[in-house]
mmCIF file of C-alpha atoms in Angstrom:
data_model
loop_
_atom_site.group_PDB
_atom_site.id
_atom_site.type_symbol
_atom_site.label_atom_id
_atom_site.label_comp_id
_atom_site.label_asym_id
_atom_site.label_seq_id
_atom_site.Cartn_x
_atom_site.Cartn_y
_atom_site.Cartn_z
ATOM 1 C CA UNK A 1 278.085 -26.135 43.010
ATOM 2 C CA UNK A 2 274.398 -25.753 43.268
ATOM 3 C CA UNK A 3 272.122 -25.365 40.327
ATOM 4 C CA UNK A 4 269.730 -22.552 39.616
ATOM 5 C CA UNK A 5 266.833 -24.817 40.559
ATOM 6 C CA UNK A 6 268.355 -25.375 44.027
ATOM 7 C CA UNK A 7 268.722 -21.639 44.552
ATOM 8 C CA UNK A 8 265.128 -21.044 43.516
ATOM 9 C CA UNK A 9 263.937 -23.813 45.837
ATOM 10 C CA UNK A 10 265.780 -22.177 48.762
ATOM 11 C CA UNK A 11 264.199 -18.838 47.941
ATOM 12 C CA UNK A 12 260.721 -20.339 47.846
ATOM 13 C CA UNK A 13 261.298 -21.985 51.252
ATOM 14 C CA UNK A 14 261.784 -18.599 52.910
ATOM 15 C CA UNK A 15 258.601 -17.114 54.204
ATOM 16 C CA UNK A 16 257.917 -13.522 53.351
ATOM 17 C CA UNK A 17 256.502 -11.395 56.073
ATOM 18 C CA UNK A 18 252.871 -10.577 55.485
ATOM 19 C CA UNK A 19 252.559 -6.933 56.235
ATOM 20 C CA UNK A 20 249.129 -5.407 56.179
ATOM 21 C CA UNK A 21 248.745 -1.763 55.299
ATOM 22 C CA UNK A 22 245.528 0.138 55.884
ATOM 23 C CA UNK A 23 244.997 3.108 53.585
ATOM 24 C CA UNK A 24 242.219 5.641 53.581
ATOM 25 C CA UNK A 25 240.807 6.833 50.254
ATOM 26 C CA UNK A 26 239.887 10.456 50.791
ATOM 27 C CA UNK A 27 239.627 11.973 47.308
ATOM 28 C CA UNK A 28 239.379 10.974 43.661
ATOM 29 C CA UNK A 29 240.679 13.389 41.038
ATOM 30 C CA UNK A 30 237.707 14.601 38.996
ATOM 31 C CA UNK A 31 239.742 15.342 35.869
ATOM 32 C CA UNK A 32 241.191 11.812 35.820
ATOM 33 C CA UNK A 33 237.725 10.300 36.103
ATOM 34 C CA UNK A 34 236.409 12.569 33.330
ATOM 35 C CA UNK A 35 239.258 11.617 30.990
ATOM 36 C CA UNK A 36 238.875 7.901 31.636
ATOM 37 C CA UNK A 37 235.094 8.006 31.353
ATOM 38 C CA UNK A 38 235.293 9.990 28.124
ATOM 39 C CA UNK A 39 237.573 7.382 26.551
ATOM 40 C CA UNK A 40 235.432 4.472 27.740
ATOM 41 C CA UNK A 41 232.172 6.039 26.567
ATOM 42 C CA UNK A 42 233.789 6.986 23.259
ATOM 43 C CA UNK A 43 234.551 3.304 22.734
ATOM 44 C CA UNK A 44 230.987 2.460 23.751
ATOM 45 C CA UNK A 45 229.668 5.020 21.244
ATOM 46 C CA UNK A 46 231.722 3.474 18.450
ATOM 47 C CA UNK A 47 230.374 0.053 19.417
ATOM 48 C CA UNK A 48 226.826 1.452 19.282
ATOM 49 C CA UNK A 49 227.330 2.808 15.770
ATOM 50 C CA UNK A 50 228.945 -0.404 14.512
ATOM 51 C CA UNK A 51 226.156 -2.483 16.074
ATOM 52 C CA UNK A 52 223.484 -0.392 14.345
ATOM 53 C CA UNK A 53 225.238 -0.697 10.971
ATOM 54 C CA UNK A 54 225.692 -4.449 11.417
ATOM 55 C CA UNK A 55 222.063 -4.920 12.466
ATOM 56 C CA UNK A 56 220.837 -3.032 9.384
ATOM 57 C CA UNK A 57 223.172 -4.982 7.103
ATOM 58 C CA UNK A 58 222.104 -8.330 8.523
ATOM 59 C CA UNK A 59 218.414 -7.452 8.301
ATOM 60 C CA UNK A 60 218.816 -6.222 4.717
ATOM 61 C CA UNK A 61 220.872 -9.209 3.526
ATOM 62 C CA UNK A 62 218.859 -11.976 5.182
ATOM 63 C CA UNK A 63 215.585 -11.010 3.530
ATOM 64 C CA UNK A 64 213.865 -9.611 6.582
ATOM 65 C CA UNK A 65 213.265 -6.291 4.840
ATOM 66 C CA UNK A 66 211.545 -8.048 1.914
ATOM 67 C CA UNK A 67 209.373 -9.992 4.334
ATOM 68 C CA UNK A 68 208.367 -6.787 6.101
ATOM 69 C CA UNK A 69 207.704 -5.162 2.712
ATOM 70 C CA UNK A 70 205.436 -8.086 1.751
ATOM 71 C CA UNK A 71 203.608 -7.807 5.081
ATOM 72 C CA UNK A 72 203.129 -4.063 4.624
ATOM 73 C CA UNK A 73 201.854 -4.595 1.079
ATOM 74 C CA UNK A 74 199.404 -7.254 2.286
ATOM 75 C CA UNK A 75 198.139 -5.057 5.139
ATOM 76 C CA UNK A 76 197.785 -1.856 3.119
ATOM 77 C CA UNK A 77 196.710 -3.461 -0.152
ATOM 78 C CA UNK A 78 199.160 -1.444 -2.283
ATOM 79 C CA UNK A 79 202.482 -2.296 -3.852
ATOM 80 C CA UNK A 80 204.129 1.066 -3.118
ATOM 81 C CA UNK A 81 204.676 0.738 0.646
ATOM 82 C CA UNK A 82 208.157 -0.348 1.676
ATOM 83 C CA UNK A 83 210.172 -0.212 4.849
ATOM 84 C CA UNK A 84 212.632 2.145 3.186
ATOM 85 C CA UNK A 85 209.959 4.822 2.906
ATOM 86 C CA UNK A 86 209.870 5.007 6.716
ATOM 87 C CA UNK A 87 213.373 3.930 7.736
ATOM 88 C CA UNK A 88 216.487 3.880 5.556
ATOM 89 C CA UNK A 89 220.166 3.205 6.149
ATOM 90 C CA UNK A 90 221.040 6.900 6.381
ATOM 91 C CA UNK A 91 218.367 7.450 9.001
ATOM 92 C CA UNK A 92 219.543 4.506 11.086
ATOM 93 C CA UNK A 93 223.153 5.642 10.836
ATOM 94 C CA UNK A 94 222.284 9.228 11.744
ATOM 95 C CA UNK A 95 220.145 8.112 14.695
ATOM 96 C CA UNK A 96 222.903 5.845 16.009
ATOM 97 C CA UNK A 97 225.455 8.677 15.736
ATOM 98 C CA UNK A 98 223.152 11.017 17.661
ATOM 99 C CA UNK A 99 222.605 8.371 20.348
ATOM 100 C CA UNK A 100 226.362 7.736 20.569
ATOM 101 C CA UNK A 101 227.171 11.449 20.971
ATOM 102 C CA UNK A 102 224.479 11.868 23.636
ATOM 103 C CA UNK A 103 225.779 8.764 25.375
ATOM 104 C CA UNK A 104 229.328 10.145 25.515
ATOM 105 C CA UNK A 105 228.224 13.549 26.816
ATOM 106 C CA UNK A 106 225.711 12.301 29.383
ATOM 107 C CA UNK A 107 227.814 9.466 30.803
ATOM 108 C CA UNK A 108 230.905 11.676 31.076
ATOM 109 C CA UNK A 109 228.901 14.349 32.891
ATOM 110 C CA UNK A 110 227.340 11.756 35.200
ATOM 111 C CA UNK A 111 230.770 10.369 36.057
ATOM 112 C CA UNK A 112 232.015 13.866 36.927
ATOM 113 C CA UNK A 113 228.970 14.506 39.125
ATOM 114 C CA UNK A 114 229.386 11.094 40.747
ATOM 115 C CA UNK A 115 233.031 11.854 41.506
ATOM 116 C CA UNK A 116 232.130 15.178 43.052
ATOM 117 C CA UNK A 117 229.482 13.496 45.207
ATOM 118 C CA UNK A 118 231.978 10.815 46.242
ATOM 119 C CA UNK A 119 234.520 13.442 47.248
ATOM 120 C CA UNK A 120 231.859 15.301 49.232
ATOM 121 C CA UNK A 121 230.778 12.101 50.981
ATOM 122 C CA UNK A 122 234.405 11.298 51.822
ATOM 123 C CA UNK A 123 234.827 14.707 53.410
ATOM 124 C CA UNK A 124 231.741 14.145 55.528
ATOM 125 C CA UNK A 125 232.448 10.542 56.539
ATOM 126 C CA UNK A 126 236.229 10.455 56.592
ATOM 127 C CA UNK A 127 236.811 8.348 53.506
ATOM 128 C CA UNK A 128 236.971 4.650 52.799
ATOM 129 C CA UNK A 129 239.470 2.480 54.691
ATOM 130 C CA UNK A 130 241.038 -0.312 52.641
ATOM 131 C CA UNK A 131 243.490 -2.953 53.760
ATOM 132 C CA UNK A 132 246.312 -4.217 51.547
ATOM 133 C CA UNK A 133 248.689 -7.104 52.202
ATOM 134 C CA UNK A 134 252.113 -7.908 50.857
ATOM 135 C CA UNK A 135 252.151 -11.303 49.146
#
């Protein structure tokens, strides 16, 4: 009787034939690229919004806003000028949401246009040849 380890050792001794396959990429489905790009840019938009909220929270809690308020008061000579009169949390959140929505729309459209251009270039040049091997 042979053990399982002996059987596995015999299998690993056999050489597998390395077969190389050459494939030609002729077309990429535009709808698949649009769906994937939309999901990826949606995640990127959420990251943008979270980063803006975290940056505001860190700046507000570490005393940076008070330091900027003191600087503004020293420069203007009045006690009524604060950072919040120019920029507040709602404004930062709204701006980051607008940037995230624009990011999703623009990057998804650019990916669709890029896919169409790739497909056109593949029709003109005959595609991209790739080689794959069997390990």
